[in-house]
Tab-separated table of C-alpha atoms in Angstrom:
chain	number	residue	atom	x	y	z
A	1474	UNK	CA	176.301	116.274	177.938
A	1475	UNK	CA	176.103	112.848	179.463
A	1476	UNK	CA	172.503	112.332	178.234
A	1477	UNK	CA	173.625	111.912	174.603
A	1478	UNK	CA	175.492	108.709	175.341
A	1479	UNK	CA	172.028	107.260	175.881
A	1480	UNK	CA	171.295	107.779	172.157
A	1481	UNK	CA	173.846	105.140	171.343
A	1482	UNK	CA	172.965	102.762	174.105
A	1483	UNK	CA	173.014	99.167	172.905
A	1484	UNK	CA	170.283	97.955	175.257
A	1485	UNK	CA	167.957	100.793	174.319
A	1486	UNK	CA	168.661	100.129	170.610
A	1487	UNK	CA	167.762	96.430	171.005
A	1488	UNK	CA	164.613	97.322	172.979
A	1489	UNK	CA	163.383	99.714	170.306
A	1490	UNK	CA	164.308	97.271	167.505
A	1491	UNK	CA	162.105	94.587	169.260
A	1492	UNK	CA	159.234	97.033	169.577
A	1493	UNK	CA	159.601	97.924	165.862
A	1494	UNK	CA	159.403	94.196	164.941
A	1495	UNK	CA	156.223	93.866	166.991
A	1496	UNK	CA	154.645	96.869	165.369
A	1497	UNK	CA	155.528	96.229	161.747
A	1498	UNK	CA	152.445	95.147	159.710
A	1499	UNK	CA	152.440	92.001	157.643
A	1500	UNK	CA	153.113	93.678	154.334
A	1501	UNK	CA	155.834	95.654	152.669
A	1502	UNK	CA	156.329	99.017	154.374
A	1503	UNK	CA	158.515	101.652	152.805
A	1504	UNK	CA	159.774	104.732	154.603
A	1505	UNK	CA	161.939	107.326	152.838
A	1506	UNK	CA	164.418	109.660	154.566
A	1507	UNK	CA	165.637	112.812	152.836
A	1508	UNK	CA	168.925	113.501	154.464
A	1509	UNK	CA	172.440	112.439	153.730
A	1510	UNK	CA	173.325	112.422	157.408
A	1511	UNK	CA	170.457	110.025	158.136
A	1512	UNK	CA	171.825	107.692	155.468
A	1513	UNK	CA	175.228	107.844	157.193
A	1514	UNK	CA	173.671	106.990	160.589
A	1515	UNK	CA	171.640	104.157	159.018
A	1516	UNK	CA	174.527	102.546	157.189
A	1517	UNK	CA	177.239	103.254	159.786
A	1518	UNK	CA	175.216	101.627	162.583
A	1519	UNK	CA	173.703	98.901	160.394
A	1520	UNK	CA	170.169	100.033	161.237
A	1521	UNK	CA	168.629	98.224	158.269
A	1522	UNK	CA	169.981	94.932	159.612
A	1523	UNK	CA	167.900	95.413	162.777
A	1524	UNK	CA	164.634	95.842	160.902
A	1525	UNK	CA	162.275	93.126	159.661
A	1526	UNK	CA	162.815	92.296	155.957
A	1527	UNK	CA	159.489	93.773	154.878
A	1528	UNK	CA	160.270	97.179	156.524
A	1529	UNK	CA	162.465	99.132	154.107
A	1530	UNK	CA	164.213	102.434	154.471
A	1531	UNK	CA	165.036	104.179	151.209
A	1532	UNK	CA	167.130	107.188	150.731
A	1533	UNK	CA	165.599	110.181	148.924
A	1534	UNK	CA	166.934	113.461	147.518
A	1535	UNK	CA	168.711	114.339	150.753
A	1536	UNK	CA	172.153	115.252	149.440
A	1537	UNK	CA	172.144	118.765	147.960
A	1538	UNK	CA	175.295	118.337	145.838
A	1539	UNK	CA	173.833	115.139	144.356
A	1540	UNK	CA	170.653	117.093	143.421
A	1541	UNK	CA	172.504	119.930	141.757
A	1542	UNK	CA	172.194	119.584	137.942
A	1543	UNK	CA	175.378	119.314	135.963
A	1544	UNK	CA	174.643	122.667	134.271
A	1545	UNK	CA	174.932	124.529	137.586
A	1546	UNK	CA	178.299	122.903	138.159
A	1547	UNK	CA	179.216	123.915	134.575
A	1548	UNK	CA	178.350	127.552	135.522
A	1549	UNK	CA	180.768	127.423	138.465
A	1550	UNK	CA	183.472	125.917	136.252
A	1551	UNK	CA	182.944	128.596	133.583
A	1552	UNK	CA	183.373	131.336	136.190
A	1553	UNK	CA	186.552	129.714	137.477
A	1554	UNK	CA	187.905	129.441	133.977
A	1555	UNK	CA	187.111	133.135	133.344
A	1556	UNK	CA	189.541	133.940	136.145
A	1557	UNK	CA	187.291	134.272	139.206
A	1558	UNK	CA	188.275	132.718	142.520
A	1559	UNK	CA	185.534	130.167	143.037
A	1560	UNK	CA	184.908	129.014	146.628
A	1561	UNK	CA	182.845	125.931	147.461
A	1562	UNK	CA	182.160	123.313	150.182
A	1563	UNK	CA	184.319	120.245	149.956
A	1564	UNK	CA	181.330	118.050	149.000
A	1565	UNK	CA	180.869	119.963	145.765
A	1566	UNK	CA	184.482	119.814	144.642
A	1567	UNK	CA	184.486	116.455	142.838
A	1568	UNK	CA	180.893	116.238	141.671
A	1569	UNK	CA	180.852	115.886	137.881
A	1570	UNK	CA	179.421	118.624	135.679
A	1571	UNK	CA	178.675	117.925	132.025
A	1572	UNK	CA	182.324	117.397	131.082
A	1573	UNK	CA	184.342	117.948	134.241
A	1574	UNK	CA	184.270	118.799	137.895
A	1575	UNK	CA	185.581	121.859	139.783
A	1576	UNK	CA	188.443	119.606	140.916
A	1577	UNK	CA	189.376	118.966	137.258
A	1578	UNK	CA	189.195	122.750	136.607
A	1579	UNK	CA	191.598	123.345	139.486
A	1580	UNK	CA	194.005	120.696	138.159
A	1581	UNK	CA	193.979	122.737	134.938
A	1582	UNK	CA	195.017	125.836	136.741
A	1583	UNK	CA	191.685	127.499	137.775
A	1584	UNK	CA	191.572	129.079	141.284
A	1585	UNK	CA	189.083	126.865	143.125
A	1586	UNK	CA	189.135	126.966	146.903
A	1587	UNK	CA	187.360	124.763	149.471
A	1588	UNK	CA	185.842	126.626	152.420
A	1589	UNK	CA	184.319	125.473	155.640
A	1590	UNK	CA	181.618	128.125	155.618
A	1591	UNK	CA	180.512	131.154	153.635
A	1592	UNK	CA	182.307	133.513	156.089
A	1593	UNK	CA	185.608	132.065	154.820
A	1594	UNK	CA	184.581	132.884	151.240
A	1595	UNK	CA	183.779	136.476	152.197
A	1596	UNK	CA	187.149	136.661	153.904
A	1597	UNK	CA	188.806	135.464	150.655
A	1598	UNK	CA	187.087	138.351	148.824
A	1599	UNK	CA	188.336	140.905	151.409
A	1600	UNK	CA	191.856	139.498	151.180
A	1601	UNK	CA	191.864	139.637	147.359
A	1602	UNK	CA	190.212	143.004	146.625
A	1603	UNK	CA	191.425	143.038	142.967
A	1604	UNK	CA	189.907	139.625	142.134
A	1605	UNK	CA	186.338	138.604	141.632
A	1606	UNK	CA	185.299	135.969	144.182
A	1607	UNK	CA	182.302	133.751	143.466
A	1608	UNK	CA	180.914	131.467	146.208
A	1609	UNK	CA	178.892	128.405	145.124
A	1610	UNK	CA	176.044	128.696	147.616
A	1611	UNK	CA	174.757	125.191	147.903
A	1612	UNK	CA	172.584	123.380	150.450
A	1613	UNK	CA	169.048	123.094	151.757
A	1614	UNK	CA	167.350	125.268	154.395
A	1615	UNK	CA	170.057	124.457	156.908
A	1616	UNK	CA	172.746	126.282	154.922
A	1617	UNK	CA	170.636	128.956	153.142
A	1618	UNK	CA	170.300	131.113	156.298
A	1619	UNK	CA	174.084	131.340	156.637
A	1620	UNK	CA	174.247	132.751	153.117
A	1621	UNK	CA	171.376	135.054	153.965
A	1622	UNK	CA	173.149	136.316	157.060
A	1623	UNK	CA	176.246	137.327	155.067
A	1624	UNK	CA	174.098	138.968	152.366
A	1625	UNK	CA	172.262	141.034	154.971
A	1626	UNK	CA	175.461	141.985	156.812
A	1627	UNK	CA	176.765	143.445	153.551
A	1628	UNK	CA	179.032	141.765	150.981
A	1629	UNK	CA	182.321	143.131	149.600
A	1630	UNK	CA	181.940	144.672	146.112
A	1631	UNK	CA	184.100	141.961	144.485
A	1632	UNK	CA	182.001	139.110	145.910
A	1633	UNK	CA	179.095	137.372	144.302
A	1634	UNK	CA	177.041	134.200	144.794
A	1635	UNK	CA	176.141	131.372	142.472
A	1636	UNK	CA	173.054	130.482	144.402
A	1637	UNK	CA	172.197	126.763	144.181
A	1638	UNK	CA	170.141	126.488	147.372
A	1639	UNK	CA	167.213	124.177	147.226
A	1640	UNK	CA	164.159	123.607	149.420
A	1641	UNK	CA	162.979	120.387	150.980
A	1642	UNK	CA	159.108	120.443	151.233
A	1643	UNK	CA	158.657	121.097	147.469
A	1644	UNK	CA	160.721	118.034	146.452
A	1645	UNK	CA	158.836	115.907	149.057
A	1646	UNK	CA	155.614	117.140	147.503
A	1647	UNK	CA	156.975	116.112	144.130
A	1648	UNK	CA	157.730	112.615	145.363
A	1649	UNK	CA	154.238	112.231	146.771
A	1650	UNK	CA	152.435	113.796	143.830
A	1651	UNK	CA	154.364	111.731	141.225
A	1652	UNK	CA	153.040	108.540	142.766
A	1653	UNK	CA	156.203	106.859	141.415
A	1654	UNK	CA	157.769	106.555	144.878
A	1655	UNK	CA	154.982	104.651	146.710
A	1656	UNK	CA	155.917	105.389	150.320
A	1657	UNK	CA	154.315	104.867	153.704
A	1658	UNK	CA	156.136	107.637	155.663
A	1659	UNK	CA	158.858	110.229	155.674
A	1660	UNK	CA	161.728	110.395	158.115
A	1661	UNK	CA	162.140	114.212	157.916
A	1662	UNK	CA	165.613	115.874	158.043
A	1663	UNK	CA	166.627	117.077	161.507
A	1664	UNK	CA	168.674	120.067	160.642
A	1665	UNK	CA	166.540	121.393	157.793
A	1666	UNK	CA	163.663	121.135	160.325
A	1667	UNK	CA	165.704	122.894	162.984
A	1668	UNK	CA	165.379	125.934	160.700
A	1669	UNK	CA	161.909	125.485	159.117
A	1670	UNK	CA	160.146	123.735	162.052
A	1671	UNK	CA	157.426	121.096	161.622
A	1672	UNK	CA	154.650	123.234	160.153
A	1673	UNK	CA	155.786	123.247	156.461
A	1674	UNK	CA	155.354	119.449	156.412
A	1675	UNK	CA	151.753	119.520	157.706
A	1676	UNK	CA	150.044	120.208	154.343
A	1677	UNK	CA	151.783	117.102	152.911
A	1678	UNK	CA	150.495	114.880	155.774
A	1679	UNK	CA	147.006	116.235	155.331
A	1680	UNK	CA	146.850	116.044	151.543
A	1681	UNK	CA	148.612	112.712	150.991
A	1682	UNK	CA	147.692	111.007	154.314
A	1683	UNK	CA	151.358	110.272	154.962
A	1684	UNK	CA	152.943	110.058	158.448
A	1685	UNK	CA	156.120	112.029	158.951
A	1686	UNK	CA	158.602	112.219	161.863
A	1687	UNK	CA	161.489	114.619	162.208
A	1688	UNK	CA	164.437	112.595	163.478
A	1689	UNK	CA	167.852	113.291	165.030
A	1690	UNK	CA	171.078	111.635	163.916
A	1691	UNK	CA	171.931	109.023	166.551
A	1692	UNK	CA	170.831	105.386	166.145
A	1693	UNK	CA	168.244	105.763	168.952
A	1694	UNK	CA	166.848	108.856	167.232
A	1695	UNK	CA	166.320	107.089	163.890
A	1696	UNK	CA	164.829	103.972	165.523
A	1697	UNK	CA	162.384	105.965	167.744
A	1698	UNK	CA	161.339	107.844	164.590
A	1699	UNK	CA	160.687	104.586	162.735
A	1700	UNK	CA	158.684	103.357	165.731
A	1701	UNK	CA	156.524	106.504	165.806
A	1702	UNK	CA	155.885	106.165	162.019
A	1703	UNK	CA	154.810	102.518	162.509
A	1704	UNK	CA	152.561	103.538	165.450
A	1705	UNK	CA	150.890	106.164	163.269
A	1706	UNK	CA	150.346	103.619	160.470
A	1707	UNK	CA	148.799	101.173	162.848
A	1708	UNK	CA	146.452	103.835	164.295
A	1709	UNK	CA	145.633	105.165	160.845
A	1710	UNK	CA	147.094	108.600	161.679
A	1711	UNK	CA	149.096	110.827	159.349
A	1712	UNK	CA	150.708	113.585	161.418
A	1713	UNK	CA	154.070	115.386	161.604
A	1714	UNK	CA	155.842	114.164	164.755
A	1715	UNK	CA	159.043	115.539	166.198
A	1716	UNK	CA	161.542	113.056	167.639
A	1717	UNK	CA	164.496	115.468	167.499
A	1718	UNK	CA	163.025	117.592	170.236
A	1719	UNK	CA	166.325	118.808	171.569
A	1720	UNK	CA	166.800	120.876	168.487
A	1721	UNK	CA	163.515	121.139	166.543
A	1722	UNK	CA	160.672	123.391	167.744
A	1723	UNK	CA	157.407	123.371	165.874
A	1724	UNK	CA	157.929	126.984	164.730
A	1725	UNK	CA	161.599	126.359	163.854
A	1726	UNK	CA	164.294	129.054	164.020
A	1727	UNK	CA	162.129	132.111	163.334
A	1728	UNK	CA	165.089	134.540	163.077
A	1729	UNK	CA	166.790	132.319	160.438
A	1730	UNK	CA	163.604	132.065	158.473
A	1731	UNK	CA	163.143	135.859	158.466
A	1732	UNK	CA	166.673	136.378	157.221
A	1733	UNK	CA	166.143	133.842	154.439
A	1734	UNK	CA	162.940	135.648	153.378
A	1735	UNK	CA	164.767	138.997	153.382
A	1736	UNK	CA	167.642	137.774	151.224
A	1737	UNK	CA	165.912	135.281	148.876
A	1738	UNK	CA	162.799	134.571	146.898
A	1739	UNK	CA	161.772	131.053	145.761
A	1740	UNK	CA	161.941	130.120	142.096
A	1741	UNK	CA	161.143	127.070	139.952
A	1742	UNK	CA	164.209	124.936	139.244
A	1743	UNK	CA	165.239	121.584	137.894
A	1744	UNK	CA	166.967	119.097	140.246
A	1745	UNK	CA	169.400	116.429	139.137
A	1746	UNK	CA	167.187	113.343	138.609
A	1747	UNK	CA	164.021	115.472	138.631
A	1748	UNK	CA	162.138	117.780	136.219
A	1749	UNK	CA	161.520	121.439	137.102
A	1750	UNK	CA	159.923	121.577	140.594
A	1751	UNK	CA	157.805	124.702	141.303
A	1752	UNK	CA	159.224	127.112	143.980
A	1753	UNK	CA	161.884	124.551	144.942
A	1754	UNK	CA	164.958	126.729	144.866
A	1755	UNK	CA	166.210	130.138	146.035
A	1756	UNK	CA	167.411	133.241	144.154
A	1757	UNK	CA	168.680	136.550	145.606
A	1758	UNK	CA	166.024	139.262	145.816
A	1759	UNK	CA	166.334	141.988	143.142
A	1760	UNK	CA	167.919	144.477	145.626
A	1761	UNK	CA	170.937	142.138	145.956
A	1762	UNK	CA	171.224	141.304	142.250
A	1763	UNK	CA	174.671	142.963	141.842
A	1764	UNK	CA	175.936	140.035	144.048
A	1765	UNK	CA	174.127	137.473	141.889
A	1766	UNK	CA	176.924	135.807	139.874
A	1767	UNK	CA	174.562	134.735	137.083
A	1768	UNK	CA	173.481	138.318	136.477
A	1769	UNK	CA	176.856	139.909	137.171
A	1770	UNK	CA	178.649	137.706	134.655
A	1771	UNK	CA	175.616	137.236	132.351
A	1772	UNK	CA	175.813	133.497	132.662
A	1773	UNK	CA	172.834	131.083	132.610
A	1774	UNK	CA	173.149	127.488	131.573
A	1775	UNK	CA	169.741	126.508	132.922
A	1776	UNK	CA	168.309	125.993	129.405
A	1777	UNK	CA	171.268	123.893	128.203
A	1778	UNK	CA	170.854	120.134	128.140
A	1779	UNK	CA	172.244	118.863	131.330
A	1780	UNK	CA	174.205	115.602	131.053
A	1781	UNK	CA	173.401	114.604	134.556
A	1782	UNK	CA	174.244	110.874	134.459
A	1783	UNK	CA	176.576	108.696	132.460
A	1784	UNK	CA	174.972	105.790	130.593
A	1785	UNK	CA	173.875	103.049	132.938
A	1786	UNK	CA	174.052	105.220	136.080
A	1787	UNK	CA	170.942	104.786	138.313
A	1788	UNK	CA	171.572	107.802	140.569
A	1789	UNK	CA	168.342	109.463	139.302
A	1790	UNK	CA	166.305	106.509	140.641
A	1791	UNK	CA	168.334	106.427	143.868
A	1792	UNK	CA	167.539	110.148	144.418
A	1793	UNK	CA	163.864	109.550	143.805
A	1794	UNK	CA	163.802	106.764	146.402
A	1795	UNK	CA	162.997	104.042	143.831
A	1796	UNK	CA	166.019	101.748	144.102
A	1797	UNK	CA	168.799	100.956	146.536
A	1798	UNK	CA	172.314	101.938	145.388
A	1799	UNK	CA	173.158	98.179	145.248
A	1800	UNK	CA	170.637	97.761	142.439
A	1801	UNK	CA	172.789	99.765	140.031
A	1802	UNK	CA	174.890	97.528	137.771
A	1803	UNK	CA	177.895	99.824	138.207
A	1804	UNK	CA	177.739	99.898	142.051
A	1805	UNK	CA	181.085	99.178	143.671
A	1806	UNK	CA	182.371	97.898	140.293
A	1807	UNK	CA	182.797	100.561	137.610
A	1808	UNK	CA	181.698	103.227	140.083
A	1809	UNK	CA	183.466	103.520	143.449
A	1810	UNK	CA	184.077	106.372	145.896
A	1811	UNK	CA	187.610	106.555	144.503
A	1812	UNK	CA	186.463	106.654	140.859
A	1813	UNK	CA	182.859	107.884	141.043
A	1814	UNK	CA	180.720	107.899	137.873
A	1815	UNK	CA	177.520	109.231	139.422
A	1816	UNK	CA	176.977	112.088	141.870
A	1817	UNK	CA	175.732	109.856	144.685
A	1818	UNK	CA	179.074	108.048	144.804
A	1819	UNK	CA	181.126	111.217	145.198
A	1820	UNK	CA	180.314	112.745	148.513
A	1821	UNK	CA	180.060	111.070	151.895
A	1822	UNK	CA	176.463	112.326	151.949
A	1823	UNK	CA	175.559	110.446	148.777
A	1824	UNK	CA	173.589	107.253	149.241
A	1825	UNK	CA	175.919	105.227	146.989
A	1826	UNK	CA	179.000	106.470	148.691
A	1827	UNK	CA	177.532	105.641	152.164
A	1828	UNK	CA	176.520	102.165	150.945
A	1829	UNK	CA	179.987	101.374	149.690
A	1830	UNK	CA	181.669	102.517	152.885
A	1831	UNK	CA	179.845	100.728	155.738
A	1832	UNK	CA	182.924	98.545	156.100
A	1833	UNK	CA	184.806	101.494	157.588
A	1834	UNK	CA	183.342	101.271	161.062
A	1835	UNK	CA	182.297	97.651	161.776
A	1836	UNK	CA	182.784	98.060	165.558
A	1837	UNK	CA	179.896	100.472	165.805
A	1838	UNK	CA	177.456	98.257	163.990
A	1839	UNK	CA	174.768	96.719	166.179
A	1840	UNK	CA	174.177	93.026	165.829
A	1841	UNK	CA	170.724	91.470	165.276
A	1842	UNK	CA	169.637	88.925	167.782
A	1843	UNK	CA	171.103	85.553	166.874
A	1844	UNK	CA	173.947	86.981	164.808
B	737	UNK	CA	176.027	118.548	153.905
B	738	UNK	CA	173.459	119.551	156.576
B	739	UNK	CA	175.881	118.227	159.173
B	740	UNK	CA	175.698	120.258	162.436
B	741	UNK	CA	177.900	119.675	165.476
B	742	UNK	CA	176.992	120.514	169.094
B	743	UNK	CA	179.440	122.590	171.064
B	744	UNK	CA	179.565	124.588	174.305
B	745	UNK	CA	179.666	128.362	174.273
B	746	UNK	CA	182.667	129.652	176.227
B	747	UNK	CA	182.718	133.334	175.406
B	748	UNK	CA	180.594	135.775	173.500
B	749	UNK	CA	181.815	138.978	171.819
B	750	UNK	CA	179.151	140.737	169.815
B	751	UNK	CA	177.858	138.263	167.232
B	752	UNK	CA	180.794	135.913	167.555
B	753	UNK	CA	181.150	133.134	170.149
B	754	UNK	CA	184.062	130.921	171.024
B	755	UNK	CA	182.691	127.407	171.078
B	756	UNK	CA	184.295	124.289	172.444
B	757	UNK	CA	183.768	121.107	170.447
B	758	UNK	CA	185.124	118.478	172.869
B	759	UNK	CA	188.484	120.211	173.126
B	760	UNK	CA	188.718	121.901	169.756
B	761	UNK	CA	187.770	125.587	169.859
B	762	UNK	CA	186.394	127.586	167.030
B	763	UNK	CA	184.757	130.971	166.408
B	764	UNK	CA	181.133	130.686	165.613
B	765	UNK	CA	178.713	133.393	164.303
B	766	UNK	CA	175.543	133.994	166.253
B	767	UNK	CA	173.573	135.995	163.714
B	768	UNK	CA	170.868	133.352	163.328
B	769	UNK	CA	170.034	133.166	167.071
B	770	UNK	CA	168.893	135.535	169.779
B	771	UNK	CA	169.769	135.427	173.441
B	772	UNK	CA	172.580	132.803	173.368
B	773	UNK	CA	174.284	132.599	176.779
B	774	UNK	CA	177.687	131.428	178.006
B	775	UNK	CA	177.590	127.731	178.898
B	776	UNK	CA	174.765	126.997	176.422
B	777	UNK	CA	175.158	124.086	173.986
B	778	UNK	CA	174.624	125.231	170.428
B	779	UNK	CA	174.329	123.286	167.183
B	780	UNK	CA	176.823	124.630	164.721
B	781	UNK	CA	176.567	124.340	160.904
B	782	UNK	CA	179.271	125.752	158.587
B	783	UNK	CA	180.401	128.270	161.166
B	784	UNK	CA	176.989	129.469	162.243
B	785	UNK	CA	175.035	128.474	165.382
B	786	UNK	CA	171.606	127.418	164.174
B	787	UNK	CA	169.969	126.419	167.472
B	788	UNK	CA	170.400	126.240	171.249
B	789	UNK	CA	170.128	122.603	172.324
B	790	UNK	CA	167.560	121.824	174.969
B	791	UNK	CA	168.831	119.090	177.247
B	792	UNK	CA	165.559	118.739	179.167
B	793	UNK	CA	163.763	117.813	175.919
B	794	UNK	CA	166.473	115.285	175.127
B	795	UNK	CA	165.755	113.597	178.433
B	796	UNK	CA	162.039	113.863	177.897
B	797	UNK	CA	161.973	111.878	174.624
B	798	UNK	CA	164.088	109.071	176.199
B	799	UNK	CA	161.906	108.873	179.267
B	800	UNK	CA	158.702	108.900	177.130
B	801	UNK	CA	160.217	105.987	175.235
B	802	UNK	CA	161.046	104.133	178.499
B	803	UNK	CA	157.443	104.556	179.711
B	804	UNK	CA	156.166	103.191	176.393
B	805	UNK	CA	158.558	100.233	176.617
B	806	UNK	CA	157.444	99.484	180.190
B	807	UNK	CA	153.755	99.737	179.293
B	808	UNK	CA	154.085	97.416	176.338
B	809	UNK	CA	156.696	95.083	177.761
């Protein structure tokens, strides 16, 4: 698809950056995105360097593994140490629990396997009929439908799910309601919105008078989204715009939503760096509870104290869109992608990890005029 | 984590499609979509197609932008 080359076109990028400069008001403006992939686009292409100094883009709770409390990771480790095969996405493997990570558990002999998707986890269960297989089902609304699809197709008897799925609009509502993260607009996640559409964001725009734009993942996508947000600010509008039109329809993926509703119900849960957020996570419906690992193995660490951050780590504030990763005293010193101390430094989707790695692709970075 | 990659549908058998990702081929589940056709570009996340990409809308947003740039420039 030739058209997509345009989304990295240097001339177009420069044009939009100029228009953004013209439209930026004479005060501090703060936009927050809530997607690890947006942070990657922004750091990889040096988008912040193209913006006026008073226009800031902060990263919010957009990385599901970073937002998973240590106690949920402890649950997965406990199940692995009890002899289950535990399958997980690669991002989750090294994220620290209270005392250790799944990677540490594997080093100590537990059977922990990284899978590309949930179908591979189900396959592992079919291939090991005498073993219990537990899949750590993590991710936002993009991933939850894939779990739902497997649940509804029918799971093997020896297969269960440690459901850690979390939902985006409730955490955005939390950020707005707390007032702590004073923000002028949201860059909404493109692939979460591919599933849920634009409608679930509308109550937030109405109630908190905040502009929102659903953006794609190329530099031109992100810049157009920023430009639309600024335009809304100037015109005093607070609407939900869709920039990522090639994938996001206002109604979203209705079939995926239906499957999610059939497999899951929403429950109150704590997030790493956040208190309990009402209706912000998913749990299997009662008819599937024999595949719910927490019930099947009578395990529930949700009331234990969760040691989510080591002393001095500012990941909690990074996740709430309050500080840049560079403001943490341990950033790129005590805490590095190779020796991460906080969850945001572990996975490529974490804001700290992304901020420490922009060096990896300098060729792709766009230069500001006069550089 | 919410990474999704576009690929071209080459073949469909039941709920499974063979999808070409710029040369690399993989089987992709179609449970989350209705009416996917051969030749369509789908967005794939962890082995599942989550949407059919709409090229005309991709063009539309760029040309809208170009009109805006012309009008203001």
